[in-house]
């Protein structure tokens, strides 16, 4: 077989016997001896996998053959084919044995392309935005592709704008640019139709639409920012900038910085926090027991803040105002005279630039004579100073006495939280959770031994002015009304002043006390988590990055969150400040601040309802027992909110929905006279109180249960309150009032009043004659509206308390009493008659009632004491005996003369007078 290689060109789509002639490759590689030239070539064999060709012998004697395609060829699938071919002869004999093969020859076949495909654009449509008044080198680039395999037919040679009369042109590379400056007022949007041609002059199968938006002159700023953002309470996080993007006016940016500020200084003490009492907040944050509240809300158990000006405009957030002319004394026993180290002082303070004089927050000084300050916390020249003089010791060496901190927070007129952990000689100051070291510590000798008592004051320092000339003002104390000697008055606002002796406050509790319930929040998507650095601080957020697209995604994930169930409504101003850096500092843009506000809507106020049995009666024995009488056995506490619900189009209805929330106070108050500790009290199981982390205080006016806890726990505790009275003889009823509240009095329940009646029962075996006991019941019927010793007797509802048998006795006794009165009047009139009639006198004498020894006494107070009841019982028994004697004397008096009868008449007139000695 001649030649080791063969090369052929096959037109794309060609196949042997088809439209194009087959590829013919002659093989004459055998050199045959003269005696064997009769040998012939019988066939060819192609070696290779999936070779789409076959070889056919055309002339066996010459070895000429042809290679042809088995099927149509596709240039786009494979441009070239390479394989090997081998020839073999017909062999010897009829069976073709000893067949000879030629060597292998390599065949290369290249497929020519046909321009059968048209250009196709990569995108279905294109959009671009340009700013008016500028000419662009390229607004956007379109691109089309051709599927042909050859360079000639696969290349896009030109693009064309089909839409006529537009101020745009396109080059061969697909770049569109404007031919003139565009005017926004003339046209806001251009729509262009484009087509493309390949180098074989085939046009694109489909034209493409290009939209070009015209914008007014560019001003760098944040776009898509709503100035008013409404926040509905209880909805969780609210995205502040969901559609925000930065317009840089095509200026290349190398880096970008932004700070987001949420202004909450006007809300509460710097932001929205729970407005529970400071003591309750300490407990909620996990502070240990032993914390003493020095500025509590004025009340029966803490009255030293009564009369001190308060600022209660922030939804029951207890704030006290000191204007430089008033101070208060803390009563003895509230705080230990000598603080046990270590100890903690914490306070909320708002203070502005002041004068050069000291302004005292807290001071413990001598009551008389020496005017020594044992410890005090004061402000001086925008410095916070703690004075702590050591008590007398064996050594008289100098010791640290004054600790000074120079702080901007002291005079910036904003609320800040200060905590001092004192473990002598070390003192640590926390301001808004951050630690500050003193810049100056001065030393002094310890105090000299003395028996002088000390006085703890707030807002000023107590000083004995006797024998000392100074210009100290005199203040009328809120507590005593006397002349208070104070100096170093404070000017500003204080709240939550606490002292805890014997233990330091830990950082976790301090952070909890300061943490706001509202602020900024960021939930970064994973794909941009590493693109931006941020430092969240509740009311401020700082971002930094170099990729605008990633930066915008972070901005869109910034949200506002208020975790309070009942947040403080109102406006929170919002500001975004941005700084950018550009490649060209001369043309770098400046992004103005963007301002808006978050409007926290008014929460749906809960209505706390107390209900249960409000009027019942119990026997006197139950009141006198050790268990007493349960005041609120079936009390229920329910809180509801009312909201409008849209039922149909333009139709709304009001529905009431029950909700659950905490309570922080329930107060039981006696209605009427105060409790007499000698024989009555309100009691509750203290173990149950402590088990629910509540506290209880009681006085002669009632009982107060405090602590932040659920309505269910409060309900269970109130079920345990009992009233005892171990001297019920003079008691007929007692009235009590219950009021519960949430958030330091922001939401107050209805007044639930309970009236308890005492059932007094009489034992008939204690009396010889039931008729003589009846005045006790008569008084209850005839004098039901009479006020006795400050207690109202039973009303008509109480009539059901009297037993039915006693009612019958009452009727009989009243009838008997009326009969006796009528008969007595008749006898008086008969005594004045001087006419003697023998027969008539005999008959009348037989019917006369000799009551010479009878005294009728009706005493409405008879049941008020056991002594009076016993005396009247004895008097009644004497009266019965005298009745018997009088009857006998009446029988024997018939024979006596008129003179004796006149004497008896006179005696009867005297004895029939009303005996009111027991009234």
Short mmCIF file of N, CA and C in Angstrom, two decimals, residues 210-317:
data_model
loop_
_atom_site.label_atom_id
_atom_site.label_comp_id
_atom_site.label_asym_id
_atom_site.label_seq_id
_atom_site.Cartn_x
_atom_site.Cartn_y
_atom_site.Cartn_z
N UNK A 210 -34.28 47.18 23.47
CA UNK A 210 -33.41 47.87 24.41
C UNK A 210 -34.16 49.06 24.98
N UNK A 211 -34.25 49.13 26.34
CA UNK A 211 -34.91 50.26 27.01
C UNK A 211 -33.85 51.10 27.70
N UNK A 212 -33.89 52.38 27.45
CA UNK A 212 -32.93 53.30 28.05
C UNK A 212 -33.71 54.36 28.82
N UNK A 213 -33.56 54.34 30.16
CA UNK A 213 -34.22 55.32 31.03
C UNK A 213 -33.36 56.56 31.17
N UNK A 214 -34.02 57.70 31.14
CA UNK A 214 -33.33 58.97 31.31
C UNK A 214 -33.64 59.50 32.70
N UNK A 215 -32.61 59.78 33.46
CA UNK A 215 -32.78 60.32 34.81
C UNK A 215 -32.37 61.78 34.83
N UNK A 216 -32.97 62.55 35.75
CA UNK A 216 -32.52 63.93 35.89
C UNK A 216 -31.06 63.98 36.33
N UNK A 217 -30.54 65.14 36.39
CA UNK A 217 -29.13 65.32 36.76
C UNK A 217 -28.85 64.60 38.07
N UNK A 218 -27.84 63.82 38.10
CA UNK A 218 -27.55 62.94 39.23
C UNK A 218 -27.11 63.73 40.45
N UNK A 219 -27.67 63.34 41.61
CA UNK A 219 -27.25 63.86 42.90
C UNK A 219 -26.95 62.67 43.80
N UNK A 220 -25.72 62.50 44.22
CA UNK A 220 -25.38 61.36 45.07
C UNK A 220 -26.24 61.35 46.34
N UNK A 221 -26.90 60.24 46.61
CA UNK A 221 -27.76 60.13 47.79
C UNK A 221 -28.28 58.71 47.91
N UNK A 222 -28.87 58.43 49.07
CA UNK A 222 -29.55 57.16 49.27
C UNK A 222 -30.94 57.26 48.66
N UNK A 223 -31.29 56.29 47.84
CA UNK A 223 -32.58 56.26 47.17
C UNK A 223 -33.43 55.14 47.79
N UNK A 224 -34.76 55.30 47.66
CA UNK A 224 -35.68 54.29 48.17
C UNK A 224 -35.80 54.29 49.69
N UNK A 225 -35.67 55.47 50.31
CA UNK A 225 -35.71 55.59 51.77
C UNK A 225 -37.00 56.28 52.19
N UNK A 226 -37.87 55.57 52.92
CA UNK A 226 -39.12 56.15 53.41
C UNK A 226 -38.83 56.96 54.67
N UNK A 227 -39.27 58.17 54.68
CA UNK A 227 -38.99 59.04 55.83
C UNK A 227 -39.83 58.66 57.05
N UNK A 228 -41.05 58.19 56.86
CA UNK A 228 -41.90 57.76 57.96
C UNK A 228 -42.05 56.24 57.94
N UNK A 229 -41.66 55.62 59.02
CA UNK A 229 -41.73 54.16 59.13
C UNK A 229 -42.58 53.84 60.36
N UNK A 230 -43.71 53.20 60.16
CA UNK A 230 -44.61 52.89 61.27
C UNK A 230 -44.31 51.51 61.84
N UNK A 231 -44.21 51.48 63.17
CA UNK A 231 -43.94 50.21 63.86
C UNK A 231 -45.13 49.85 64.74
N UNK A 232 -45.68 48.68 64.48
CA UNK A 232 -46.82 48.20 65.27
C UNK A 232 -46.30 47.31 66.40
N UNK A 233 -46.64 47.61 67.65
CA UNK A 233 -46.14 46.83 68.78
C UNK A 233 -46.45 45.35 68.64
N UNK A 234 -45.47 44.55 69.03
CA UNK A 234 -45.66 43.11 69.04
C UNK A 234 -45.41 42.42 67.72
N UNK A 235 -44.86 43.14 66.72
CA UNK A 235 -44.64 42.55 65.40
C UNK A 235 -43.20 42.12 65.17
N UNK A 236 -42.34 42.22 66.17
CA UNK A 236 -40.95 41.78 66.00
C UNK A 236 -40.13 42.80 65.24
N UNK A 237 -39.15 42.31 64.47
CA UNK A 237 -38.24 43.20 63.72
C UNK A 237 -38.95 43.79 62.50
N UNK A 238 -38.62 45.06 62.24
CA UNK A 238 -39.18 45.75 61.08
C UNK A 238 -38.03 46.31 60.25
N UNK A 239 -37.92 45.87 58.99
CA UNK A 239 -36.85 46.35 58.10
C UNK A 239 -37.02 47.84 57.87
N UNK A 240 -35.93 48.60 58.07
CA UNK A 240 -36.00 50.05 57.93
C UNK A 240 -35.75 50.50 56.49
N UNK A 241 -34.87 49.78 55.76
CA UNK A 241 -34.50 50.21 54.41
C UNK A 241 -34.62 49.04 53.43
N UNK A 242 -35.80 48.47 53.24
CA UNK A 242 -35.91 47.26 52.40
C UNK A 242 -35.58 47.50 50.94
N UNK A 243 -35.74 48.75 50.44
CA UNK A 243 -35.50 49.03 49.01
C UNK A 243 -34.42 50.08 48.82
N UNK A 244 -33.55 50.22 49.77
CA UNK A 244 -32.57 51.30 49.75
C UNK A 244 -31.38 50.96 48.85
N UNK A 245 -30.92 51.95 48.08
CA UNK A 245 -29.70 51.80 47.30
C UNK A 245 -29.01 53.15 47.21
N UNK A 246 -27.70 53.10 46.97
CA UNK A 246 -26.89 54.31 46.96
C UNK A 246 -26.66 54.77 45.53
N UNK A 247 -27.01 55.99 45.25
CA UNK A 247 -26.75 56.60 43.95
C UNK A 247 -25.40 57.31 44.02
N UNK A 248 -24.43 56.79 43.25
CA UNK A 248 -23.08 57.38 43.25
C UNK A 248 -22.79 58.19 42.01
N UNK A 249 -23.78 58.30 41.11
CA UNK A 249 -23.61 59.07 39.88
C UNK A 249 -22.43 58.57 39.06
N UNK A 250 -22.27 57.24 39.07
CA UNK A 250 -21.25 56.56 38.28
C UNK A 250 -19.83 56.93 38.67
N UNK A 251 -19.69 57.50 39.82
CA UNK A 251 -18.34 57.80 40.29
C UNK A 251 -17.75 56.53 40.89
N UNK A 252 -16.55 56.13 40.44
CA UNK A 252 -15.94 54.91 40.99
C UNK A 252 -15.65 55.08 42.48
N UNK A 253 -16.11 54.12 43.26
CA UNK A 253 -15.97 54.18 44.72
C UNK A 253 -14.99 53.10 45.17
N UNK A 254 -14.07 53.50 46.04
CA UNK A 254 -13.12 52.52 46.59
C UNK A 254 -13.56 51.97 47.93
N UNK A 255 -14.24 52.78 48.75
CA UNK A 255 -14.75 52.31 50.05
C UNK A 255 -15.92 53.18 50.47
N UNK A 256 -16.70 52.65 51.36
CA UNK A 256 -17.88 53.37 51.84
C UNK A 256 -18.07 53.09 53.33
N UNK A 257 -18.43 54.11 54.07
CA UNK A 257 -18.72 54.01 55.50
C UNK A 257 -20.08 54.65 55.76
N UNK A 258 -20.83 54.06 56.68
CA UNK A 258 -22.14 54.61 57.03
C UNK A 258 -22.41 54.35 58.51
N UNK A 259 -23.05 55.30 59.13
CA UNK A 259 -23.48 55.15 60.52
C UNK A 259 -24.97 55.46 60.59
N UNK A 260 -25.70 54.60 61.26
CA UNK A 260 -27.15 54.76 61.42
C UNK A 260 -27.41 55.07 62.88
N UNK A 261 -28.07 56.18 63.15
CA UNK A 261 -28.36 56.62 64.52
C UNK A 261 -29.86 56.62 64.76
N UNK A 262 -30.26 55.96 65.84
CA UNK A 262 -31.66 55.96 66.28
C UNK A 262 -31.73 56.79 67.56
N UNK A 263 -32.42 57.92 67.50
CA UNK A 263 -32.47 58.83 68.64
C UNK A 263 -33.62 58.44 69.57
N UNK A 264 -33.24 58.00 70.78
CA UNK A 264 -34.23 57.56 71.77
C UNK A 264 -34.05 58.29 73.10
N UNK A 265 -33.27 59.35 73.11
CA UNK A 265 -32.96 60.01 74.38
C UNK A 265 -34.19 60.58 75.06
N UNK A 266 -35.22 60.89 74.29
CA UNK A 266 -36.42 61.48 74.87
C UNK A 266 -37.38 60.43 75.39
N UNK A 267 -37.06 59.16 75.23
CA UNK A 267 -37.92 58.07 75.70
C UNK A 267 -37.37 57.55 77.02
N UNK A 268 -38.16 57.68 78.08
CA UNK A 268 -37.75 57.13 79.37
C UNK A 268 -36.40 57.65 79.80
N UNK A 269 -35.56 56.75 80.31
CA UNK A 269 -34.20 57.12 80.73
C UNK A 269 -33.22 56.78 79.60
N UNK A 270 -33.43 57.40 78.45
CA UNK A 270 -32.51 57.24 77.34
C UNK A 270 -33.01 56.32 76.25
N UNK A 271 -33.96 55.46 76.55
CA UNK A 271 -34.56 54.57 75.55
C UNK A 271 -35.73 53.86 76.21
N UNK A 272 -36.39 53.00 75.45
CA UNK A 272 -37.55 52.29 75.98
C UNK A 272 -37.09 51.10 76.82
N UNK A 273 -37.41 51.16 78.11
CA UNK A 273 -37.11 50.07 79.03
C UNK A 273 -38.38 49.76 79.82
N UNK A 274 -38.38 48.60 80.48
CA UNK A 274 -39.50 48.27 81.34
C UNK A 274 -39.55 49.27 82.49
N UNK A 275 -40.76 49.72 82.82
CA UNK A 275 -40.93 50.75 83.84
C UNK A 275 -41.32 50.17 85.19
N UNK A 276 -40.86 48.96 85.48
CA UNK A 276 -41.09 48.41 86.81
C UNK A 276 -40.25 49.18 87.82
N UNK A 277 -40.54 48.97 89.10
CA UNK A 277 -39.73 49.59 90.13
C UNK A 277 -38.30 49.09 90.02
N UNK A 278 -37.36 49.91 90.48
CA UNK A 278 -35.96 49.55 90.36
C UNK A 278 -35.65 48.26 91.10
N UNK A 279 -36.32 48.05 92.21
CA UNK A 279 -36.09 46.82 92.98
C UNK A 279 -36.56 45.61 92.19
N UNK A 280 -37.69 45.73 91.51
CA UNK A 280 -38.18 44.62 90.69
C UNK A 280 -37.25 44.36 89.51
N UNK A 281 -36.72 45.42 88.92
CA UNK A 281 -35.80 45.25 87.80
C UNK A 281 -34.52 44.55 88.23
N UNK A 282 -34.02 44.89 89.43
CA UNK A 282 -32.83 44.21 89.93
C UNK A 282 -33.11 42.71 90.10
N UNK A 283 -34.28 42.40 90.59
CA UNK A 283 -34.61 40.99 90.79
C UNK A 283 -34.75 40.28 89.45
N UNK A 284 -35.36 40.95 88.46
CA UNK A 284 -35.50 40.34 87.14
C UNK A 284 -34.15 40.10 86.49
N UNK A 285 -33.18 40.96 86.78
CA UNK A 285 -31.85 40.82 86.19
C UNK A 285 -30.97 39.84 86.95
N UNK A 286 -31.48 39.28 88.04
CA UNK A 286 -30.72 38.27 88.76
C UNK A 286 -29.85 38.80 89.87
N UNK A 287 -30.11 40.03 90.33
CA UNK A 287 -29.32 40.58 91.44
C UNK A 287 -29.65 39.84 92.73
N UNK A 288 -28.67 39.75 93.61
CA UNK A 288 -28.88 39.06 94.88
C UNK A 288 -29.77 39.88 95.79
N UNK A 289 -30.30 39.22 96.79
CA UNK A 289 -31.17 39.91 97.75
C UNK A 289 -30.34 40.88 98.58
N UNK A 290 -31.03 41.79 99.25
CA UNK A 290 -30.36 42.76 100.10
C UNK A 290 -30.24 44.14 99.50
N UNK A 291 -30.81 44.34 98.30
CA UNK A 291 -30.75 45.65 97.66
C UNK A 291 -31.80 46.56 98.28
N UNK A 292 -31.39 47.77 98.64
CA UNK A 292 -32.28 48.75 99.27
C UNK A 292 -32.54 49.87 98.28
N UNK A 293 -33.81 50.18 98.07
CA UNK A 293 -34.20 51.25 97.15
C UNK A 293 -34.35 52.54 97.95
N UNK A 294 -33.54 53.53 97.60
CA UNK A 294 -33.54 54.79 98.36
C UNK A 294 -34.48 55.83 97.77
N UNK A 295 -34.90 55.66 96.52
CA UNK A 295 -35.86 56.58 95.91
C UNK A 295 -37.07 55.78 95.41
N UNK A 296 -37.83 55.20 96.34
CA UNK A 296 -39.00 54.43 95.92
C UNK A 296 -40.16 55.35 95.57
N UNK A 297 -41.16 54.78 94.92
CA UNK A 297 -42.37 55.54 94.64
C UNK A 297 -43.06 55.87 95.96
N UNK A 298 -43.57 57.09 96.12
CA UNK A 298 -44.22 57.46 97.38
C UNK A 298 -45.38 56.52 97.69
N UNK A 299 -45.45 56.08 98.95
CA UNK A 299 -46.52 55.17 99.35
C UNK A 299 -46.58 55.05 100.85
N UNK A 300 -47.45 54.17 101.32
CA UNK A 300 -47.62 54.01 102.76
C UNK A 300 -46.38 53.45 103.43
N UNK A 301 -45.68 52.54 102.75
CA UNK A 301 -44.50 51.93 103.36
C UNK A 301 -43.23 52.71 103.08
N UNK A 302 -43.24 53.63 102.15
CA UNK A 302 -42.06 54.45 101.83
C UNK A 302 -42.53 55.87 101.57
N UNK A 303 -42.57 56.66 102.63
CA UNK A 303 -43.16 57.99 102.50
C UNK A 303 -42.14 59.11 102.51
N UNK A 304 -40.83 58.80 102.50
CA UNK A 304 -39.87 59.90 102.58
C UNK A 304 -39.68 60.63 101.24
N UNK A 305 -40.23 60.05 100.15
CA UNK A 305 -40.16 60.76 98.87
C UNK A 305 -41.44 61.55 98.57
N UNK A 306 -42.39 61.53 99.51
CA UNK A 306 -43.62 62.30 99.31
C UNK A 306 -43.27 63.79 99.29
N UNK A 307 -43.81 64.51 98.34
CA UNK A 307 -43.54 65.94 98.24
C UNK A 307 -42.36 66.27 97.35
N UNK A 308 -41.58 65.28 96.96
CA UNK A 308 -40.45 65.52 96.07
C UNK A 308 -40.96 65.61 94.63
N UNK A 309 -40.62 66.64 93.88
CA UNK A 309 -41.12 66.77 92.51
C UNK A 309 -40.72 65.56 91.67
N UNK A 310 -41.67 65.08 90.87
CA UNK A 310 -41.43 63.91 90.03
C UNK A 310 -41.73 64.26 88.59
N UNK A 311 -41.14 63.49 87.70
CA UNK A 311 -41.41 63.61 86.28
C UNK A 311 -41.97 62.28 85.82
N UNK A 312 -43.30 62.17 85.79
CA UNK A 312 -43.95 60.90 85.47
C UNK A 312 -44.57 60.92 84.09
N UNK A 313 -43.97 61.68 83.19
CA UNK A 313 -44.53 61.76 81.85
C UNK A 313 -44.11 60.67 80.91
N UNK A 314 -43.31 59.72 81.39
CA UNK A 314 -42.79 58.68 80.50
C UNK A 314 -43.39 57.34 80.85
N UNK A 315 -44.71 57.29 80.83
CA UNK A 315 -45.43 56.03 81.04
C UNK A 315 -45.01 55.36 82.34
N UNK A 316 -45.20 56.10 83.45
CA UNK A 316 -44.99 55.59 84.80
C UNK A 316 -43.54 55.28 85.12
N UNK A 317 -42.61 55.83 84.38
CA UNK A 317 -41.20 55.68 84.70
C UNK A 317 -40.88 56.67 85.82
#
